[in-house]
Tab-separated table of C-alpha atoms in Angstrom:
chain	number	residue	atom	x	y	z
A	13	MET	CA	125.134	-80.326	68.881
A	14	LYS	CA	124.410	-76.954	70.354
A	15	LYS	CA	121.173	-75.499	71.135
A	16	VAL	CA	120.443	-72.080	69.546
A	17	THR	CA	117.658	-70.260	70.658
A	18	ILE	CA	115.702	-67.351	69.370
A	19	GLU	CA	117.267	-65.374	72.255
A	20	SER	CA	120.769	-66.007	70.762
A	21	LEU	CA	119.783	-64.772	67.403
A	22	VAL	CA	118.767	-61.750	68.858
A	23	GLN	CA	121.924	-61.171	70.800
A	24	LYS	CA	124.389	-62.191	67.927
A	25	TYR	CA	122.587	-60.017	65.325
A	26	SER	CA	121.295	-57.282	67.197
A	27	LEU	CA	117.589	-57.724	66.059
A	28	LYS	CA	114.883	-55.871	67.557
A	29	VAL	CA	112.088	-57.709	69.269
A	30	LEU	CA	108.378	-56.206	68.244
A	31	ALA	CA	106.479	-59.327	69.640
A	32	GLY	CA	106.867	-62.678	71.529
A	33	GLU	CA	109.595	-61.269	73.790
A	34	ASN	CA	108.441	-63.912	76.322
A	35	HIS	CA	108.885	-66.692	73.826
A	36	LEU	CA	112.604	-66.059	73.093
A	37	GLN	CA	113.830	-69.425	74.723
A	38	LYS	CA	112.375	-71.583	71.992
A	39	ILE	CA	114.772	-73.797	70.395
A	40	ILE	CA	115.576	-73.700	66.752
A	41	THR	CA	116.108	-77.194	65.337
A	42	GLN	CA	116.615	-76.993	61.566
A	43	PRO	CA	119.833	-75.534	60.081
A	44	ARG	CA	118.316	-73.365	57.236
A	45	VAL	CA	115.943	-70.341	56.908
A	46	HIS	CA	112.969	-70.237	54.819
A	47	ARG	CA	111.558	-67.249	52.796
A	48	PRO	CA	107.600	-67.988	52.547
A	49	GLY	CA	106.139	-67.210	48.701
A	50	LEU	CA	104.083	-69.807	47.768
A	51	GLU	CA	102.490	-70.047	51.532
A	52	PHE	CA	101.029	-66.625	51.132
A	53	VAL	CA	98.666	-67.951	48.284
A	54	GLY	CA	97.738	-71.018	50.127
A	55	HIS	CA	100.471	-73.773	48.910
A	56	PHE	CA	101.437	-75.369	52.287
A	57	ASP	CA	102.580	-79.024	50.716
A	58	PHE	CA	106.274	-78.654	51.691
A	59	PHE	CA	106.068	-75.765	53.776
A	60	PRO	CA	109.093	-76.149	56.367
A	61	THR	CA	107.324	-75.012	59.512
A	62	GLU	CA	110.352	-75.617	61.943
A	63	GLN	CA	112.272	-73.325	60.022
A	64	VAL	CA	112.987	-69.719	60.720
A	65	GLN	CA	110.700	-67.608	58.383
A	66	ILE	CA	112.387	-64.520	56.765
A	67	LEU	CA	110.138	-61.576	55.382
A	68	GLY	CA	112.141	-59.430	52.972
A	69	LYS	CA	110.777	-56.119	51.080
A	70	LYS	CA	109.103	-58.326	48.634
A	71	GLU	CA	107.035	-60.296	51.053
A	72	ILE	CA	106.268	-57.192	53.113
A	73	THR	CA	105.353	-55.228	49.934
A	74	TYR	CA	103.290	-57.793	48.863
A	75	LEU	CA	101.227	-57.815	52.344
A	76	HIS	CA	101.155	-54.127	52.631
A	77	LYS	CA	98.995	-54.363	49.261
A	78	LEU	CA	96.468	-56.868	50.428
A	79	SER	CA	93.205	-55.556	51.919
A	80	ARG	CA	92.872	-56.103	55.454
A	81	GLU	CA	90.642	-59.105	55.316
A	82	GLU	CA	92.745	-60.734	52.717
A	83	ARG	CA	95.839	-60.283	54.683
A	84	LYS	CA	94.350	-61.299	57.814
A	85	ILE	CA	93.977	-64.864	55.934
A	86	ARG	CA	97.287	-64.916	54.266
A	87	ILE	CA	99.088	-64.289	57.497
A	88	GLY	CA	96.811	-66.253	59.760
A	89	ASN	CA	97.449	-69.196	57.463
A	90	ILE	CA	101.020	-69.035	58.102
A	91	VAL	CA	100.960	-68.478	61.618
A	92	HIS	CA	98.993	-71.405	62.427
A	93	TYR	CA	101.681	-73.697	61.541
A	94	HIS	CA	103.655	-71.881	64.347
A	95	PRO	CA	107.211	-71.406	63.098
A	96	PRO	CA	110.019	-70.821	65.470
A	97	CYS	CA	109.910	-66.837	64.697
A	98	PHE	CA	109.567	-64.312	61.862
A	99	ILE	CA	112.667	-61.967	61.005
A	100	VAL	CA	111.827	-58.981	58.962
A	101	THR	CA	114.592	-57.377	57.085
A	102	ALA	CA	112.716	-54.640	55.526
A	103	GLY	CA	112.155	-52.252	58.375
A	104	GLU	CA	109.590	-52.116	61.118
A	105	GLU	CA	107.061	-49.504	59.306
A	106	GLY	CA	103.559	-50.647	59.079
A	107	LEU	CA	103.773	-54.030	60.809
A	108	THR	CA	100.969	-53.526	63.095
A	109	TYR	CA	99.102	-56.430	61.692
A	110	LEU	CA	102.131	-58.812	62.031
A	111	ILE	CA	102.700	-57.715	65.551
A	112	HIS	CA	98.930	-58.679	66.475
A	113	HIS	CA	99.253	-61.911	64.854
A	114	CYS	CA	102.486	-63.025	66.294
A	115	THR	CA	101.549	-61.522	69.789
A	116	GLU	CA	98.414	-63.707	69.645
A	117	GLN	CA	100.230	-66.946	68.805
A	118	GLY	CA	103.155	-66.416	70.839
A	119	ILE	CA	105.689	-66.314	67.849
A	120	PRO	CA	108.635	-63.924	68.045
A	121	LEU	CA	108.806	-61.260	65.621
A	122	LEU	CA	112.068	-59.766	64.935
A	123	VAL	CA	113.551	-56.858	62.991
A	124	THR	CA	117.029	-56.500	61.460
A	125	LYS	CA	119.109	-53.376	62.479
A	126	GLN	CA	121.966	-53.600	60.145
A	127	PRO	CA	121.584	-52.109	56.628
A	128	GLU	CA	122.316	-55.260	54.491
A	129	THR	CA	119.986	-57.041	52.020
A	130	THR	CA	117.761	-59.778	52.437
A	131	SER	CA	119.665	-62.028	50.539
A	132	GLU	CA	122.788	-61.290	52.295
A	133	PHE	CA	121.068	-61.556	55.824
A	134	ILE	CA	119.942	-65.105	54.686
A	135	THR	CA	123.466	-66.209	53.573
A	136	LYS	CA	124.802	-65.194	56.935
A	137	LEU	CA	122.615	-66.470	59.122
A	138	ASP	CA	122.052	-69.986	57.172
A	139	ALA	CA	125.735	-70.328	57.452
A	140	PHE	CA	125.470	-69.551	61.279
A	141	LEU	CA	122.727	-72.020	61.871
A	142	ILE	CA	124.304	-74.612	59.470
A	143	LYS	CA	127.659	-74.710	61.775
A	144	GLU	CA	126.122	-74.358	65.223
A	145	LEU	CA	123.175	-77.235	64.374
A	146	ALA	CA	125.906	-79.520	62.425
A	147	PRO	CA	126.350	-83.241	63.813
A	148	GLU	CA	129.530	-83.435	65.551
A	149	ILE	CA	131.803	-85.923	67.298
A	150	SER	CA	134.949	-85.007	69.352
A	151	VAL	CA	138.260	-87.090	68.575
A	152	HIS	CA	141.540	-87.071	70.213
A	153	GLY	CA	144.425	-85.523	68.093
A	154	VAL	CA	145.684	-82.039	67.008
A	155	CYS	CA	143.946	-79.785	64.266
A	156	MET	CA	146.195	-77.796	62.058
A	157	ASN	CA	145.962	-75.303	59.163
A	158	VAL	CA	148.969	-75.867	56.986
A	159	SER	CA	149.572	-73.679	54.178
A	160	GLY	CA	145.478	-73.049	54.078
A	161	ILE	CA	144.928	-76.802	54.161
A	162	GLY	CA	143.126	-78.256	57.202
A	163	ILE	CA	144.722	-81.290	58.751
A	164	LEU	CA	143.687	-83.668	61.555
A	165	LEU	CA	147.104	-85.167	63.240
A	166	ARG	CA	146.148	-88.380	64.773
A	167	GLY	CA	148.149	-91.167	66.854
A	168	ASN	CA	148.702	-92.615	70.108
A	169	SER	CA	149.188	-90.423	73.281
A	170	GLY	CA	152.825	-89.573	73.421
A	171	VAL	CA	153.785	-90.126	69.937
A	172	GLY	CA	154.485	-86.592	69.225
A	173	LYS	CA	151.547	-84.838	67.748
A	174	SER	CA	151.573	-81.770	69.877
A	175	GLU	CA	155.710	-81.571	69.356
A	176	THR	CA	154.983	-81.635	65.561
A	177	ALA	CA	152.109	-79.033	65.876
A	178	HIS	CA	154.569	-76.890	67.661
A	179	THR	CA	157.221	-77.287	65.076
A	180	LEU	CA	154.702	-76.327	62.378
A	181	ILE	CA	153.485	-73.219	64.540
A	182	ARG	CA	156.966	-72.035	64.383
A	183	ARG	CA	157.149	-72.220	60.793
A	184	GLY	CA	154.005	-70.247	60.129
A	185	HIS	CA	151.149	-72.572	60.411
A	186	ARG	CA	148.291	-72.402	62.501
A	187	LEU	CA	146.646	-74.333	65.389
A	188	VAL	CA	143.096	-74.779	65.390
A	189	SER	CA	142.956	-77.472	68.560
A	190	ASP	CA	145.140	-79.513	70.806
A	191	ASP	CA	144.046	-82.625	72.513
A	192	ILE	CA	140.501	-82.804	71.636
A	193	VAL	CA	139.174	-81.857	68.214
A	194	VAL	CA	135.648	-81.153	67.599
A	195	LEU	CA	134.414	-82.257	64.285
A	196	LYS	CA	131.223	-80.837	62.431
A	197	LYS	CA	129.634	-82.461	59.460
A	198	LEU	CA	128.491	-79.255	57.313
A	199	SER	CA	127.647	-81.378	54.261
A	200	THR	CA	127.991	-84.728	52.953
A	201	GLN	CA	131.191	-84.030	51.664
A	202	THR	CA	132.560	-81.304	54.370
A	203	ILE	CA	133.993	-81.892	57.765
A	204	LEU	CA	134.918	-78.705	59.786
A	205	GLY	CA	137.629	-79.130	62.486
A	206	THR	CA	137.366	-76.622	65.572
A	207	HIS	CA	137.962	-76.579	69.282
A	208	ASP	CA	135.637	-77.263	72.121
A	209	GLY	CA	136.196	-73.657	73.727
A	210	LYS	CA	137.986	-74.688	76.972
A	211	THR	CA	141.198	-75.482	74.643
A	212	LYS	CA	140.947	-72.555	72.338
A	213	GLU	CA	144.827	-71.171	71.828
A	214	PHE	CA	146.227	-73.968	74.173
A	215	LEU	CA	148.906	-76.432	73.355
A	216	ALA	CA	150.301	-78.754	75.891
A	217	LEU	CA	153.813	-79.908	75.378
A	218	ARG	CA	155.472	-82.862	77.674
A	219	SER	CA	158.207	-81.397	79.741
A	220	ILE	CA	156.949	-77.815	79.048
A	221	GLY	CA	153.388	-77.639	80.110
A	222	LEU	CA	150.775	-75.815	78.891
A	223	LEU	CA	151.381	-72.773	76.286
A	224	ASN	CA	148.896	-70.138	75.135
A	225	VAL	CA	150.108	-70.084	71.471
A	226	VAL	CA	148.655	-66.565	70.564
A	227	ARG	CA	150.628	-65.129	73.474
A	228	LEU	CA	153.920	-66.841	72.597
A	229	TYR	CA	153.778	-66.370	68.685
A	230	GLY	CA	150.926	-63.733	67.960
A	231	ARG	CA	147.504	-64.049	66.462
A	232	LYS	CA	148.761	-65.569	63.258
A	233	ALA	CA	149.502	-68.883	65.299
A	234	PHE	CA	145.874	-69.684	65.594
A	235	GLN	CA	142.557	-69.964	63.760
A	236	ASP	CA	138.984	-70.956	65.111
A	237	GLU	CA	138.325	-73.520	62.352
A	238	THR	CA	139.404	-75.042	59.416
A	239	ARG	CA	137.811	-77.566	56.823
A	240	ILE	CA	139.475	-81.021	57.235
A	241	SER	CA	140.900	-82.036	54.050
A	242	LEU	CA	143.842	-84.541	55.222
A	243	ASP	CA	143.865	-87.429	58.175
A	244	ILE	CA	147.521	-87.957	59.010
A	245	HIS	CA	148.364	-90.820	61.480
A	246	LEU	CA	151.501	-90.209	63.152
A	247	THR	CA	153.148	-93.562	64.337
A	248	LYS	CA	156.427	-94.952	65.839
A	249	TRP	CA	159.268	-95.834	63.477
A	250	GLU	CA	158.980	-99.322	62.238
A	251	LYS	CA	161.936	-101.004	60.227
A	252	ASP	CA	160.971	-101.819	56.501
A	253	ALA	CA	157.344	-100.928	57.029
A	254	LEU	CA	157.633	-98.105	54.526
A	255	TYR	CA	157.848	-98.209	51.157
A	256	ASN	CA	159.497	-95.781	48.652
A	257	ASP	CA	156.912	-95.887	45.907
A	258	LEU	CA	156.678	-93.396	43.327
A	259	GLU	CA	152.942	-92.500	44.608
A	260	GLN	CA	151.365	-93.428	47.783
A	261	GLU	CA	147.881	-94.463	47.516
A	262	TYR	CA	145.497	-92.193	49.864
A	263	HIS	CA	143.360	-94.365	52.274
A	264	PHE	CA	140.162	-93.045	53.715
A	265	THR	CA	138.940	-92.290	57.197
A	266	ASP	CA	135.268	-92.023	57.783
A	267	TYR	CA	133.831	-89.450	59.807
A	268	MET	CA	130.059	-89.238	60.277
A	269	GLY	CA	129.808	-90.490	56.565
A	270	VAL	CA	132.312	-88.320	55.078
A	271	LYS	CA	135.657	-89.915	53.780
A	272	ILE	CA	138.619	-87.935	54.282
A	273	PRO	CA	141.886	-88.719	52.668
A	274	SER	CA	144.436	-90.535	55.190
A	275	MET	CA	148.131	-91.236	55.175
A	276	GLU	CA	150.573	-92.799	57.711
A	277	ILE	CA	153.980	-90.656	58.703
A	278	GLN	CA	156.276	-92.372	60.969
A	279	LEU	CA	158.125	-90.437	63.377
A	280	GLN	CA	162.146	-91.229	64.175
A	281	PRO	CA	164.844	-88.983	65.841
A	282	GLY	CA	166.157	-86.743	63.430
A	283	ARG	CA	163.296	-86.980	60.851
A	284	ASP	CA	161.472	-83.787	59.689
A	285	VAL	CA	158.041	-84.994	60.288
A	286	ALA	CA	156.820	-81.364	60.125
A	287	GLY	CA	158.308	-80.743	56.557
A	288	LEU	CA	156.895	-84.165	55.819
A	289	ILE	CA	153.374	-82.714	56.754
A	290	GLU	CA	154.137	-79.657	54.814
A	291	ALA	CA	155.061	-81.438	51.670
A	292	ALA	CA	151.824	-83.692	52.018
A	293	ALA	CA	149.657	-80.580	52.294
A	294	ASN	CA	151.416	-78.970	49.431
A	295	ASN	CA	150.979	-82.259	47.428
A	296	TRP	CA	147.154	-82.961	47.929
A	297	TYR	CA	146.530	-79.351	47.013
A	298	LEU	CA	148.439	-80.030	43.845
A	299	LYS	CA	146.616	-82.905	43.211
A	300	GLN	CA	143.417	-81.147	43.567
A	301	GLN	CA	144.515	-78.711	40.704
A	302	GLY	CA	144.826	-81.894	38.457
A	303	TYR	CA	148.729	-82.278	38.862
A	304	SER	CA	150.589	-85.351	39.395
A	305	ALA	CA	154.342	-85.571	40.044
A	306	VAL	CA	154.237	-89.242	38.845
A	307	GLU	CA	152.472	-88.673	35.503
A	308	GLU	CA	154.806	-85.749	34.807
A	309	PHE	CA	157.955	-88.041	35.428
A	310	MET	CA	156.535	-90.893	33.574
A	311	SER	CA	155.881	-88.403	30.617
A	312	ARG	CA	159.564	-87.559	30.428
A	313	VAL	CA	160.754	-91.181	30.731
A	314	GLU	CA	158.284	-92.053	27.978
A	315	ALA	CA	159.703	-88.972	26.079
A	316	ASP	CA	163.408	-89.866	26.729
A	317	ILE	CA	162.782	-93.682	25.503
A	318	MET	CA	161.224	-92.225	22.071
A	319	LYS	CA	164.348	-90.064	21.366
A	320	PRO	CA	166.176	-91.275	18.249
A	321	ASP	CA	169.359	-92.503	19.014
A	322	ARG	CA	172.149	-90.054	18.354
A	323	ASP	CA	175.290	-92.631	17.574
């Protein structure tokens, strides 16, 4: 998990610092921001003190309408809890009282410069913090985006993961990461796959060496991240190990408490493994839409059985 400082937010969103410039190295630990409301009228039972506090037009207008003494009490009650910082999205006019309180308590007071609504800024900042502060692990494998479906390719070293990824790239799909895949848990149902920075855009092929897929095949060959939908294990061919069932049941691999559907594809010279991965991705997508090829096939069989004999 990366450390996110107040200074990193200032740089990323071009925020103006009105107070607390000596405290920008504070670390943010919570992945969501908070917009105080009930706290202004004295209710602090559920006040998330470790979250970034956002003050929009609604909050600033309310504070402006208070008397000086009342405003001092309301703001003083909140800054007493020392949240990481305040970000104002309603402009910097008339914020002298906020500057005073934040300077006194050593709390950074920041103002947005971009012309966007408070809700838009909160959505953007929440998404950034959730991603940056998400629990993460690193696994050995290759991460690809195949027809919009995030796929994690795993298998023993030398089994052919990178070579398969190269074939997929040549077919128009996108590399996310080779060798080291960083998995981030964004929610109880979502795992995001990405690279570690060092391996960005690189694919290592035995007998060839290190390739930069963007330089070779253009920007369409790479993307920074993808939601993992399938975990595919590439294994060496074993005779009689696979069954020609009408429908293969998914197994599941657990990553930080999130179960990802997994399947096995065996490699053999001449076998179109990249094509099988494309088929697996597209079939998974159809299943999410409620379609089952087996159900359609069986309904056709039943319909044929029910037809009256035509002697």
